[in-house]
Amino acid sequence: MNATNLAATSVGSAPIRHDAADKVIGAARYPADAVPADALHAVVVFSNRPHARILTLDTSAARATPGVVAVFTAADVPVNEYGLTMFDQPVFVGPADTGRSSVAADISRWEADQIAMVVAETTEAARLGAAAIHSVWEDLPRVDDTDRALAVDAPLLHPENGLETNAYHHLNIRKGDIDRGWAEADVTIESTYEVPHQEHAFLQPEAGTSYIDDDGRVTVECTGQWIHEDRGQIAHALGLSDDEVRVIYLAIGGAFGGKEDMSIQIVLALAAKKLAEHGEHRPVHCRWSREESIVGHHKRHRGRINARLGATSDGIITALEAEVTLDSGGYNYTSNKVLGNAHLSVAGPYRVPNAVIHSQAVYTTTVPGGAFRGFGGPQGAFAIECQLNKLAAELDIDPAEIRRRNALHDGDIGITQSVLPQGVTATEVIDACVARSGWEAPLRPAAPFNPIASLPAETGAIRRGRGFAAGYKNVGFSFGFPERSEAEIHLHGDGDTPDRADLFHGGSDVGQGAHLAFRQIAADAVGLALEAVTGHFSDTATSGDSGSASASRLTFMAGNSILGAAEEADKAWRDGQRPAVGRFRYVPPPTEPLNPETGAGTPNFSYGYMATEAEVSVDTGTGHIRVDRIVSTHDVGKAINPALVRGQIEGAVVQAHGYTLSENLQLSEGHVTTPRLSSYLIPGIGDIPEVVDSVILELADPLGPYGARGMAEMPYITYAPAVIAAVHDATGVWFDSFPLTPAKVLAALG
Amino acid sequence: MVANAVQIRLSVNGESHDLEVEPRTLLVYALRDDIGLTGTNIGCDSSSCGACTVLVDGRSVKSCTMLAVQAEGAEITTIEGLAATSDGDGLHPMQQAFHEYHGLQCGYCTPGMILASVSLIDEYPDLDESGVREGLEGNLCRCTGYNNIVKAVLQVAGKEA
């Protein structure tokens, strides 16, 4: 549906979000705030072993602990396997593979494999019970990183997949004639990039409550990113049909990809069901501590990218080679999907005539990698943008100009040997970023920088510089994934036209304000004021499947579904139906998996384009870096709500700032050793860029609702390479890995 | 099931509450679990995030750093009681500003951020942008990038950003 010509009254305006009123008075109900008075309290027990086989699990002392009501283990799980894109993880690790899972269920493959849930009258009793669980393990050789995993003598972590290696998912690109590409190259840039883990650090740790609802459904109230996928995974593990399970999201305190996979949902559902079978009809509540959260859920993938770029002396790319290795940790989570996005991003929004790219996801016995804002894009973009910046420096060509010379245009063939979706605006965002930042003028002076207030500033130690990066980000899960989004609208009224509408949608508002954007789109589509549209959201009992709040897809997909539902409701209204009900399932143009050898295919139907300029001050005496200004430039197609779009840019920039400079997840012998916000440092208000200048372009996507593109990941993706180019400009040093902690910077400056 | 319980009386949002708590009970748990004021959120276990910030005699305190028994005799204000401390029958000006300036997204840090900001302005009525940044360093937000929070606080301080 092309709705760019629809009348827009609500769309394009920035009304106050309807949930803000509750959030400023403390009335928003997060799962930990909605604990029924008669609830039991549950604690999840981790294996605490990166790689080991469980021999015995004795829960008798736990069950005998005062206040403990029940202990659930692998023996209680009907189908002991789960996973978002493949069932490669046991719900509980337990002794003896009972044949109820496709993966050996007696092996812990990371420290937070779950072995039991203890349910008790109080959390304290549950913790005492958990401490009384006795397990005996046979330790197996740890596989601490991908180097170890790829060694010929490495233990196979998932032999059930039939492969002879821990590298279990591969993607290739063979485009053009790579030998000719190198022959045509006047210069070659070759580097190895190391990208770090990142923890989501959503402020609200995982929490939820399970019970049997009035219709007999096993119900979980929790937070997440896709109610129907959660329901599907719960139903699978519990051996139930989807209709026998209900998932409801309460207020969600951030997600960023970190709530895309299961944490406590399945085991909570299991507990409620089992208790009910034994006549105990009390709800079960579980809330993770920060430490449990950081240890217990996946991270942005760390990885390594070997990259080689050839170009003419005019800076025109002739050849690109890349080898992308992502650390999946113990289980796949969404690694295969993230890898695909890294695979496409490593070529950037540029014309690359000749390319050889191989990307692989590799199992280790560490914390799994998974979804996190950007979804593989930051890793891939870091490599290509650093390569281009090095090329520009080598050839003494302006970094923005070298991108213009190579940028993709409408009608161009992309890296997957198919024509890009219409609406390629790489050049437009580069030009807009150049214009807004004054890129062609001398670097502006900045305020004095004295990172350690108690010490006198060292004269002459401050160096300033600036850098540039550009990129693109797709919408959706790509590669043939069956994308869809469903909406339902009811129109009410006694007159000729409706005076009120109900909107039913499953899409998850993780904090970004999606539910307000949905109502804005619905209001315009049915011709009502925003206040006349009531939303009913995120309950599988009332909503169709919206797909996930991830991959920059939600506004695009949900918006189109709402427009379709409005059209159906309007027809029903004109047919005299009261209330007039419209249901619609939006299905975007199909995508396809890449050819395994050549990478040829059409993986996506829409992209957004962005560019970032960064200005920094580097204290060469202490290694501290201050980001003086960021000009974050995005073609969002259409800003459905400009205030929310700006909020996404400013928030993504600060998350990427942490990724680039301070967030430093540490692992030791397979264990996360920075499991608190006191040791894992996300940016505070004193750490952020001095100025974040958000530049919003609205160049309509032909398929997007009102022309909107997906945008919430874009500001993240180009941040690290732009800052690292600025640090190079300031110091003459290229950093091929990060975070740029003061110690790392000082060491490199020598 | 309260071991070594002690009787305390807490004054919260102008109301008196007689509680039986363990001596080690943190103020945040007394507020949430015993009094039922769940607007005060818990975001970490290490006094790092500030989501649980409340006012104790008007000064911001991370309620995970104070024992409930230590709060006896003080007047505690949580996010639920903030509006009543200002003139008029609507929101407190700081709540109003966070609302209007889009100073929140997921909202989890918001109660603590608002109360820390109220205390900050009360102590330093004349503060500027760098003062806001310095004064709110103890409160983490993972969504907004802080920009709209700074704008909201400056607006209340009478210094439109």
mmCIF file with all atom_site columns, N, CA and C in Angstrom, chain A residues 8 67 263 296 457:
data_model
loop_
_atom_site.group_PDB
_atom_site.id
_atom_site.type_symbol
_atom_site.label_atom_id
_atom_site.label_alt_id
_atom_site.label_comp_id
_atom_site.label_asym_id
_atom_site.label_entity_id
_atom_site.label_seq_id
_atom_site.pdbx_PDB_ins_code
_atom_site.Cartn_x
_atom_site.Cartn_y
_atom_site.Cartn_z
_atom_site.occupancy
_atom_site.B_iso_or_equiv
_atom_site.pdbx_formal_charge
_atom_site.auth_seq_id
_atom_site.auth_comp_id
_atom_site.auth_asym_id
_atom_site.auth_atom_id
_atom_site.pdbx_PDB_model_num
ATOM 1  N N  . ALA A 1 8   ? -2.697 13.901  6.291  1.00 0.00 ? 8   ALA A N  1
ATOM 2  C CA . ALA A 1 8   ? -2.006 13.663  7.553  1.00 0.00 ? 8   ALA A CA 1
ATOM 3  C C  . ALA A 1 8   ? -2.252 14.823  8.509  1.00 0.00 ? 8   ALA A C  1
ATOM 4  N N  . GLY A 1 67  ? 9.191  -22.963 53.301 1.00 0.00 ? 67  GLY A N  1
ATOM 5  C CA . GLY A 1 67  ? 8.634  -21.962 52.397 1.00 0.00 ? 67  GLY A CA 1
ATOM 6  C C  . GLY A 1 67  ? 8.667  -22.378 50.948 1.00 0.00 ? 67  GLY A C  1
ATOM 7  N N  . SER A 1 263 ? 13.787 -15.503 28.397 1.00 0.00 ? 263 SER A N  1
ATOM 8  C CA . SER A 1 263 ? 14.610 -15.513 29.597 1.00 0.00 ? 263 SER A CA 1
ATOM 9  C C  . SER A 1 263 ? 13.873 -16.302 30.677 1.00 0.00 ? 263 SER A C  1
ATOM 10 N N  . GLY A 1 296 ? 22.437 -13.475 32.575 1.00 0.00 ? 296 GLY A N  1
ATOM 11 C CA . GLY A 1 296 ? 21.440 -14.409 32.066 1.00 0.00 ? 296 GLY A CA 1
ATOM 12 C C  . GLY A 1 296 ? 20.878 -14.156 30.685 1.00 0.00 ? 296 GLY A C  1
ATOM 13 N N  . ALA A 1 457 ? 44.699 21.219  34.010 1.00 0.00 ? 457 ALA A N  1
ATOM 14 C CA . ALA A 1 457 ? 44.775 20.772  32.629 1.00 0.00 ? 457 ALA A CA 1
ATOM 15 C C  . ALA A 1 457 ? 46.200 20.923  32.129 1.00 0.00 ? 457 ALA A C  1
#
